[in-house]
CSV table of C-alpha atoms in Angstrom, one decimal:
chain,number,residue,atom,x,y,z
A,1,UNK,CA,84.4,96.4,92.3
A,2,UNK,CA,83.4,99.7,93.6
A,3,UNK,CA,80.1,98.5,95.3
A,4,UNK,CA,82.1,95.8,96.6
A,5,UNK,CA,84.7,98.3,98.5
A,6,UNK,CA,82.1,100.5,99.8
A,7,UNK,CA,80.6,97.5,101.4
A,8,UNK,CA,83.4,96.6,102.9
A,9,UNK,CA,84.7,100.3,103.9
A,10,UNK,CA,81.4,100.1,106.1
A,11,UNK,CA,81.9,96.7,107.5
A,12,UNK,CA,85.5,97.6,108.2
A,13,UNK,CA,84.5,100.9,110.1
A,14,UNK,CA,81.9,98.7,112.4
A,15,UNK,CA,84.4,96.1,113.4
A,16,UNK,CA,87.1,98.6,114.3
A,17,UNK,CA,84.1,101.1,116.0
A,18,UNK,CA,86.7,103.9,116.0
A,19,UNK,CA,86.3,105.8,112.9
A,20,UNK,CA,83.3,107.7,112.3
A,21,UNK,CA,81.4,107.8,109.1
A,22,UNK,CA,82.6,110.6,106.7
A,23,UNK,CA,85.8,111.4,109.2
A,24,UNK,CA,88.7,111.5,106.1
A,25,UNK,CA,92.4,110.5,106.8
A,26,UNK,CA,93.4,114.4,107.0
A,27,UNK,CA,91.1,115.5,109.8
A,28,UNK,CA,91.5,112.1,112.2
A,29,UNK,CA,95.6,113.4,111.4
A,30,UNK,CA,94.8,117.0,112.3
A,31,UNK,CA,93.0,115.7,115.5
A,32,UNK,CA,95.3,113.1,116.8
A,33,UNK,CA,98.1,114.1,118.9
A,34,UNK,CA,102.0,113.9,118.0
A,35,UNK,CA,104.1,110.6,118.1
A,36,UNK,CA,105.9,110.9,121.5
A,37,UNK,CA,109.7,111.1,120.1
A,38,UNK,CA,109.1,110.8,116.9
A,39,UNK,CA,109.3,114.2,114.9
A,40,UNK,CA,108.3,113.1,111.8
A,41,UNK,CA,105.1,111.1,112.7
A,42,UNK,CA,104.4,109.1,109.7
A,43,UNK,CA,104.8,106.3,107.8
A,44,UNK,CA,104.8,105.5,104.5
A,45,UNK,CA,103.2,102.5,102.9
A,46,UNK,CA,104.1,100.8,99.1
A,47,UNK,CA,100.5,98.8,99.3
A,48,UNK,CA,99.1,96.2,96.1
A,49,UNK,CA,96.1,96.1,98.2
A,50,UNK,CA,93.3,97.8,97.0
A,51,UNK,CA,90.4,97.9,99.4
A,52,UNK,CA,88.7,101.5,101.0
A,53,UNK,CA,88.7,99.5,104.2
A,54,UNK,CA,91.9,99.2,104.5
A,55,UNK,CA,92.0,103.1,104.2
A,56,UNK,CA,89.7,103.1,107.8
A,57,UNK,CA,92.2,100.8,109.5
A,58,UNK,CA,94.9,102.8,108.8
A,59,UNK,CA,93.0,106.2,109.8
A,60,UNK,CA,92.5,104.3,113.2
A,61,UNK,CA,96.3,103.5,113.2
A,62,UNK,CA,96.1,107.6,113.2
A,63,UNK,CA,93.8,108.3,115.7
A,64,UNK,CA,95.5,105.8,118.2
A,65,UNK,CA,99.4,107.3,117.5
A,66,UNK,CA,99.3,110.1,115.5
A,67,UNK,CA,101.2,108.5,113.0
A,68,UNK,CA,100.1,109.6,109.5
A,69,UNK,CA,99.8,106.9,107.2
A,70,UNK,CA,100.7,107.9,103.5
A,71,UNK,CA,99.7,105.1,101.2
A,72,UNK,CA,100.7,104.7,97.6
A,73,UNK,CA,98.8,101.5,96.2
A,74,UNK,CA,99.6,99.6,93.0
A,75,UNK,CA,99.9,96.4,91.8
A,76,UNK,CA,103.2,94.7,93.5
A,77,UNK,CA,105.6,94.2,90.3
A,78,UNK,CA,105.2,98.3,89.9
A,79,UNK,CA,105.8,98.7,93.6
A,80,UNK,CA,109.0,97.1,93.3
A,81,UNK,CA,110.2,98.4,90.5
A,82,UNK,CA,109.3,101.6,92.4
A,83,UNK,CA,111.3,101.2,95.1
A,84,UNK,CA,114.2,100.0,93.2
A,85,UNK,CA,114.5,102.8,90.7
A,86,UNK,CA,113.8,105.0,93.9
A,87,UNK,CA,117.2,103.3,95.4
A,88,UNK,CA,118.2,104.8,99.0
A,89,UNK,CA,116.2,107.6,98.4
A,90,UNK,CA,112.7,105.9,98.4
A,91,UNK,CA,110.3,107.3,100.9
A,92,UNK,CA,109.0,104.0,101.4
A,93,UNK,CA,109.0,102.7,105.2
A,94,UNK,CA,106.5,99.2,104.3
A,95,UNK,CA,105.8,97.2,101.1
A,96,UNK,CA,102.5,95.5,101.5
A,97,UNK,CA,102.2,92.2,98.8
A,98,UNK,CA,99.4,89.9,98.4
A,99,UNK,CA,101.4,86.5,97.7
A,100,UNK,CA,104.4,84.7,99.3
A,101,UNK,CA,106.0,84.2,95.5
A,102,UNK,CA,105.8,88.3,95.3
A,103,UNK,CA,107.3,89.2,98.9
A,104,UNK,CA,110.1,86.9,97.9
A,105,UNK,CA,110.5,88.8,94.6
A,106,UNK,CA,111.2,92.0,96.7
A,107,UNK,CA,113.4,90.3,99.3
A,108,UNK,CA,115.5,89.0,95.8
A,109,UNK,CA,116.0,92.2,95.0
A,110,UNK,CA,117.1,93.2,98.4
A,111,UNK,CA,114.3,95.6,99.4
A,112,UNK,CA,113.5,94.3,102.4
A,113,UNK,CA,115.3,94.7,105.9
A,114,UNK,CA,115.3,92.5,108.9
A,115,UNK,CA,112.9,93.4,111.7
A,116,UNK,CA,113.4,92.1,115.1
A,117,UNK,CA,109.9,92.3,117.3
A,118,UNK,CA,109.1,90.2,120.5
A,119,UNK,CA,104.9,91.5,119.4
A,120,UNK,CA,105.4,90.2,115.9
A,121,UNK,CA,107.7,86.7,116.9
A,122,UNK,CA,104.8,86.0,119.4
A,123,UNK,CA,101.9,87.1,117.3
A,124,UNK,CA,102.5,85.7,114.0
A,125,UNK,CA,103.5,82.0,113.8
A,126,UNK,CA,106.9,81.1,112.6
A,127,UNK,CA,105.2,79.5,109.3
A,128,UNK,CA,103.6,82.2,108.4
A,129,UNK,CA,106.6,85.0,108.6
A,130,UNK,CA,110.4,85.2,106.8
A,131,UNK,CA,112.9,83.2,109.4
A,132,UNK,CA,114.9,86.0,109.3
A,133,UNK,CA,112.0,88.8,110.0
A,134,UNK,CA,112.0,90.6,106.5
A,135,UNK,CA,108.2,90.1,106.6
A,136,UNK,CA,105.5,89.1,107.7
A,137,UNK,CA,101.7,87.3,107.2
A,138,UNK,CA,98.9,89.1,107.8
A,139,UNK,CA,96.1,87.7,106.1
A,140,UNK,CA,96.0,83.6,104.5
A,141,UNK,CA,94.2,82.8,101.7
A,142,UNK,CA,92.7,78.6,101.8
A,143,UNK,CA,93.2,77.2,98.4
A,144,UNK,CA,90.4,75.3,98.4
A,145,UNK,CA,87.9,72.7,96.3
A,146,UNK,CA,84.3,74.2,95.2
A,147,UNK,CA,82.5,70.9,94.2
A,148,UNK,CA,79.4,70.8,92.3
A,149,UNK,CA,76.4,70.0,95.1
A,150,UNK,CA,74.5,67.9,92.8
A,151,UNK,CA,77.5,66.1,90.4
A,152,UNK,CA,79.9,65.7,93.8
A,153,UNK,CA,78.3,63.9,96.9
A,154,UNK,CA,78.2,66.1,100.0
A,155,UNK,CA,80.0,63.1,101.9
A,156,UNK,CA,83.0,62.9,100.3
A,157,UNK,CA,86.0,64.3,100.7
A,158,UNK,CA,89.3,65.1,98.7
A,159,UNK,CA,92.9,65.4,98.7
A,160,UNK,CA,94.9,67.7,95.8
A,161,UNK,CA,96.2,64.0,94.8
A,162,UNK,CA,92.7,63.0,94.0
A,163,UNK,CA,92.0,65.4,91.5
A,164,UNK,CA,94.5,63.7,89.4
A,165,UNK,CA,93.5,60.2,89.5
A,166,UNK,CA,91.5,58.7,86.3
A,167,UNK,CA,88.2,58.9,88.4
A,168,UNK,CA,88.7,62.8,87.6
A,169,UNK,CA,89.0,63.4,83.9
A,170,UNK,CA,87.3,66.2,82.2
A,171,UNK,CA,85.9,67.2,85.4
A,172,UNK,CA,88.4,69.7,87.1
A,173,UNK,CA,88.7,73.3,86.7
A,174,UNK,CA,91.4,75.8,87.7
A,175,UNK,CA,92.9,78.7,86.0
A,176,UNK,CA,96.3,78.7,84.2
A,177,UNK,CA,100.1,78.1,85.2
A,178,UNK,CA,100.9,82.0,85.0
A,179,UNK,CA,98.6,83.0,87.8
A,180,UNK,CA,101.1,83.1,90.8
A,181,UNK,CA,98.1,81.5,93.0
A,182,UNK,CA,98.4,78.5,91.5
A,183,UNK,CA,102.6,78.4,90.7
A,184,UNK,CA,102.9,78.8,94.7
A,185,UNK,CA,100.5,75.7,95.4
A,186,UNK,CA,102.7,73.5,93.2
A,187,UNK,CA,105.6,75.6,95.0
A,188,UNK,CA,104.3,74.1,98.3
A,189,UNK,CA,103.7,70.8,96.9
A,190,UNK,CA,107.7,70.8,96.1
A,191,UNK,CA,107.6,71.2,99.8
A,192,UNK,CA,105.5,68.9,100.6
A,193,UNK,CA,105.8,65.9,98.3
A,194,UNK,CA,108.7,66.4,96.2
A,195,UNK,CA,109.0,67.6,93.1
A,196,UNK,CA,108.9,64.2,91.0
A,197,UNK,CA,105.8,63.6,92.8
A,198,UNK,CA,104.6,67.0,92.2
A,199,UNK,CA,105.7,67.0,88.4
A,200,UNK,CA,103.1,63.9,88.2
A,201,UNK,CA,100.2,65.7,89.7
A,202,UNK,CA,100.5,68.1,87.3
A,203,UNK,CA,100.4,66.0,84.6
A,204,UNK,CA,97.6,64.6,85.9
A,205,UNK,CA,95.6,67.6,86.6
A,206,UNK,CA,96.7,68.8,83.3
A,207,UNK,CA,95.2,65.7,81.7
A,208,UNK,CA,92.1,65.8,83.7
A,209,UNK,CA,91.0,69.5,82.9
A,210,UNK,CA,87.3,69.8,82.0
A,211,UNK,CA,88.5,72.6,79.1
A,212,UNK,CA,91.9,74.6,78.6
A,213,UNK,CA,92.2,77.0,81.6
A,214,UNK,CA,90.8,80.2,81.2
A,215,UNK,CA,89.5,83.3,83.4
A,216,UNK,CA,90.1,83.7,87.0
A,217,UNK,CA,89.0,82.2,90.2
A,218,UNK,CA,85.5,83.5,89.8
A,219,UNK,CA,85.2,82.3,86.5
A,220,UNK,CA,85.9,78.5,87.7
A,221,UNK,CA,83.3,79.0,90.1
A,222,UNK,CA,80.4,79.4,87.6
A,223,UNK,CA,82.3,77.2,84.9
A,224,UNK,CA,81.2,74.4,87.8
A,225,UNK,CA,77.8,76.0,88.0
A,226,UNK,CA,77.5,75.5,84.5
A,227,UNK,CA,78.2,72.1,84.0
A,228,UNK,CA,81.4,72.5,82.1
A,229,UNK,CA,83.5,70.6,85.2
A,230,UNK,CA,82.1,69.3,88.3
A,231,UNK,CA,85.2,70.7,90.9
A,232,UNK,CA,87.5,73.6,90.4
A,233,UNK,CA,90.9,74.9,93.1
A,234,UNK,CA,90.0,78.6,93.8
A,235,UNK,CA,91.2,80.9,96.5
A,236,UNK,CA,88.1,80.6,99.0
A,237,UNK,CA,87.5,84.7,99.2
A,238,UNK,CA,86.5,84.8,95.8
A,239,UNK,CA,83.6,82.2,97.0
A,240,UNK,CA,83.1,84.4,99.7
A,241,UNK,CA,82.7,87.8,98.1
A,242,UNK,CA,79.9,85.9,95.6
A,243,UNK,CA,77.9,84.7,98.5
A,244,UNK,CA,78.2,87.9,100.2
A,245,UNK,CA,77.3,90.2,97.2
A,246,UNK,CA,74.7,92.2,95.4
A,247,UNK,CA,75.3,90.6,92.6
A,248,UNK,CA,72.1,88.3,92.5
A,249,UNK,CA,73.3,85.8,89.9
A,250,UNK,CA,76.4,85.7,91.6
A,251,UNK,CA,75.0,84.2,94.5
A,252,UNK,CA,73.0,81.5,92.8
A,253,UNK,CA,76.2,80.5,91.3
A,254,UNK,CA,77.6,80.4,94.9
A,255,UNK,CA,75.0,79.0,96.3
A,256,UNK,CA,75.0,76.1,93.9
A,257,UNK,CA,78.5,74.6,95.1
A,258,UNK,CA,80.4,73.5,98.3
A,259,UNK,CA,83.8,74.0,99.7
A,260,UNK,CA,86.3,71.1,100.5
A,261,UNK,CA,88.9,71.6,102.0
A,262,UNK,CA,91.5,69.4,100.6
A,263,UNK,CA,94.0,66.8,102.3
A,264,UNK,CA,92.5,67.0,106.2
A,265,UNK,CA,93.5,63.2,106.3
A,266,UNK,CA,96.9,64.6,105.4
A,267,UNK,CA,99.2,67.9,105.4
A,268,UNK,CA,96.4,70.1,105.4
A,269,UNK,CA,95.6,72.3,102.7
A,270,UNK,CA,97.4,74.9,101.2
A,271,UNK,CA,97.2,78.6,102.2
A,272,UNK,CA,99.3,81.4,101.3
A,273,UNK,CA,99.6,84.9,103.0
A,274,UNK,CA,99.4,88.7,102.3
A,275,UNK,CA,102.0,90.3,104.0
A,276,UNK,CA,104.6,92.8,104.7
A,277,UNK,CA,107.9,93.9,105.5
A,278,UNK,CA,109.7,96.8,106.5
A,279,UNK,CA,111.7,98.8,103.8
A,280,UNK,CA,115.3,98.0,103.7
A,281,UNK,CA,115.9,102.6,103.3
A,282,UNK,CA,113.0,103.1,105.4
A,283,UNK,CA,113.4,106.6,106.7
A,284,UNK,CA,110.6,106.0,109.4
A,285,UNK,CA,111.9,102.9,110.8
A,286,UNK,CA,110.0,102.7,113.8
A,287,UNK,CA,106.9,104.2,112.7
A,288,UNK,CA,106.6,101.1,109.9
A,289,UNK,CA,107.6,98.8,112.9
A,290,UNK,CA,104.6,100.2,114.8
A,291,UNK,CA,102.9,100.5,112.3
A,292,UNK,CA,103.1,96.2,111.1
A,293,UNK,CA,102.5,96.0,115.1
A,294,UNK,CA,99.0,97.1,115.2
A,295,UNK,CA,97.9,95.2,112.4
A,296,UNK,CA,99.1,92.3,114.5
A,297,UNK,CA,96.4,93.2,117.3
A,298,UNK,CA,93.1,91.2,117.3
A,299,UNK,CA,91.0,94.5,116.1
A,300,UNK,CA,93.4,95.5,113.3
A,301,UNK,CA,93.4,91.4,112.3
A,302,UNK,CA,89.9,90.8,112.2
A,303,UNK,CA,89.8,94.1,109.9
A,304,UNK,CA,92.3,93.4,107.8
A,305,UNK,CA,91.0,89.9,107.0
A,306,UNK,CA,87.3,91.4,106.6
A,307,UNK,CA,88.1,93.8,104.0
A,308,UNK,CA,89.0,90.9,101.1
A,309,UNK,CA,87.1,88.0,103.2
A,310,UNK,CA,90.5,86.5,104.2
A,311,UNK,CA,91.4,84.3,107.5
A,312,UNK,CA,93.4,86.2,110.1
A,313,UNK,CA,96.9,85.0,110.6
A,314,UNK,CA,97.0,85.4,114.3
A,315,UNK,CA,95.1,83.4,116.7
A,316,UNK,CA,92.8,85.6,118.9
A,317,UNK,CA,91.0,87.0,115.6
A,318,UNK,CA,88.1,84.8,113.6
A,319,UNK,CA,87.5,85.6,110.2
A,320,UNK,CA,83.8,86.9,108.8
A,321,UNK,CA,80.7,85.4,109.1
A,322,UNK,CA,80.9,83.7,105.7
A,323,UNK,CA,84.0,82.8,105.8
A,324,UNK,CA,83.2,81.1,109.2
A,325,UNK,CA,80.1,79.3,107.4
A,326,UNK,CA,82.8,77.2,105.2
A,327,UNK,CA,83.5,75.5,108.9
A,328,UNK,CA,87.7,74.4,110.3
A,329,UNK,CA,90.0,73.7,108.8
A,330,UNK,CA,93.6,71.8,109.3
A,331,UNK,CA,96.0,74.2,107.6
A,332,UNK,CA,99.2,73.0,105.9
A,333,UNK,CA,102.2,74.3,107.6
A,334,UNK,CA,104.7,74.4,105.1
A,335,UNK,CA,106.8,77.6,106.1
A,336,UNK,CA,105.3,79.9,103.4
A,337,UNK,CA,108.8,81.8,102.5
A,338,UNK,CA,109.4,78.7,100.9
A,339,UNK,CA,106.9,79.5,97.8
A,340,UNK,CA,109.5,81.9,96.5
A,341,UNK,CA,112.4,80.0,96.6
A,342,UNK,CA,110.4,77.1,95.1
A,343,UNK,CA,108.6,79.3,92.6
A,344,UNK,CA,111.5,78.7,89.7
A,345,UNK,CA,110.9,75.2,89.6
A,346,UNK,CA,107.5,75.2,89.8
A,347,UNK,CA,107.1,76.7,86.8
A,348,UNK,CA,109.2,74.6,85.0
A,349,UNK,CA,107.8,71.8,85.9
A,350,UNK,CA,104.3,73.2,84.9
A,351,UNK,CA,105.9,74.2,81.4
A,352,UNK,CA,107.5,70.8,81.1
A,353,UNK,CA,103.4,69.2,81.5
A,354,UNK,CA,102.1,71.3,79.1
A,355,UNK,CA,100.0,73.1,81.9
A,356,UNK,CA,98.8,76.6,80.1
């Protein structure tokens, strides 16, 4: 994991072009000149990213408005709890959250506030943001199909739907109903499809499963390049980061499948977001506003989404080179605030199938 982020810390400081190797956070602070009317001049971010190039972004945040960025990372359930326990003293001005279902966890528990911003309405499309502006994408993650090449043929194409059908059994892959990944795809499927129609997909993938779910998204990956199942639903940056990694017999395994992107006849396939919001005691209100605003430009985007291989949310921005490589896509547009609210019965109905 550590190779991986110093990779990426490097790759992140070529794309923005603006922070020199071995500059740390304190001296680009030290350099950059004050916030005009803003005494405080910095922000403080609640992040459950992890990535060193996300550290360079915000250091160019720095140099650009001499805003210091103080960041406090862990994974988002602490944050939260954090925050709450912190009450209307908390020093934090942005919570940073790496799934729909976890930003709507936070906005349960009232830690978000509203933010009104013509850059961020225009930038970041409605689906892709709370209606009510208590946060907003940044990144979106495809929830995609890695097919076998030599079990699947390279001409055909699939829907979610189809990975339940009889023609399917013991073949599919995918990890277990507790990862949040996978509660927020049947969450959208509620959306979608309804959730008697989504309570029989999951009795059908649940029937269809090549061997009781185990591991992560990785692990699907090379339980396809193993033989034990001939398709598996991952998140398509963990295909990414095998491709594009030192790890040689990661990249065979890579190498070895193909990514579908699922219902392109249809709805379009599922993606969810990492986002943020602004803090509902944020005592640097309009530093954290800035602060979401620049990673709504094209540079910050394209950065953002390079450091875990993820798509940009805004338009002017294209993803990695890899990433590109998996080709277009047509992108459900289900209005990914939904995933929360639907998460409670999406769970449910993945208990009441016997999905584990």
């Amino acid at each position: 994991m550590h190779a991986f982020k110093a990779v990426h810390a490097a790759l992140i400081l070529f794309l923005i072009g603006c922070v020199t190797a071995g500059c740390g956070r304190s001296e680009a602070n030290a350099e950059a000149p004050a916030a005009e009317g803003n005494p405080s001049a910095e922000v403080n971010v609640y992040s459950a990213r992890h990535y060193d190039s996300d550290d360079a972004l915000f250091a160019e945040f720095t140099d650009q408005t001499g805003i210091a960025v103080n960041v406090i990372e862990a994974n988002a359930d602490e944050l939260i709890a954090r925050i709450e326990r912190e009450g209307e003293l908390s020093p934090a001005d942005v919570f940073i959250a790496v799934d729909a279902a976890r930003l709507f966890r936070a906005e349960q528990k009232g830690l978000f506030q509203p933010t009104s911003s013509p850059v961020l309405t225009e930038r970041i499309p409605a689906t892709r943001r709370h209606p009510d502006g208590l946060w907003f994408g940044l990144t979106e993650r495809a929830r995609v199909i890695v097919a076998h090449k030599d079990r699947v043929p390279s001409s055909l194409e699939l829907s979610y739907e189809d990975l339940a059908t009889p023609e399917w059994t013991g073949r599919v892959l995918i990890r277990s109903s507790s990862n949040v990944y996978n509660q927020s795809l049947v969450a959208s499927m509620i959306s979608s499809i309804g959730p008697e129609a989504t309570e029989a997909w999951c009795e059908g993938i649940t029937g269809n499963l090549a061997r009781t779910p185990q591991g992560g998204d990785r692990d699907q990956i090379r339980a396809v390049a193993a033989g034990e199942g001939d398709v598996a639903i991952v998140n398509h940056y963990y295909l990414a980061r095998m491709l594009d990694g030192s790890n040689a017999t990661d990249r065979a395994v890579a190498e070895s499948v193909r990514v579908i992107f699922p219902n392109q006849d249809g709805r379009g396939t599922h993606v969810n977001v990492c986002g943020a919001g602004v803090v509902t005691h944020a005592p640097n209100r309009e530093n954290a506003v800035r602060f979401l605003e620049y990673l709504a430009t094209a540079d910050a985007q394209r950065a953002i989404a390079a450091g875990n291989y993820e798509y940009p949310v805004v338009a002017d921005a294209a993803p990695v080179a890899v990433v590109q490589g998996f080709g277009e896509f047509e992108a459900d547009d289900v209005v990914v605030s939904e995933y929360g609210s639907n998460n409670a019965e999406a769970v449910m109905i993945m208990d009441r199938v016997g999905w584990r």
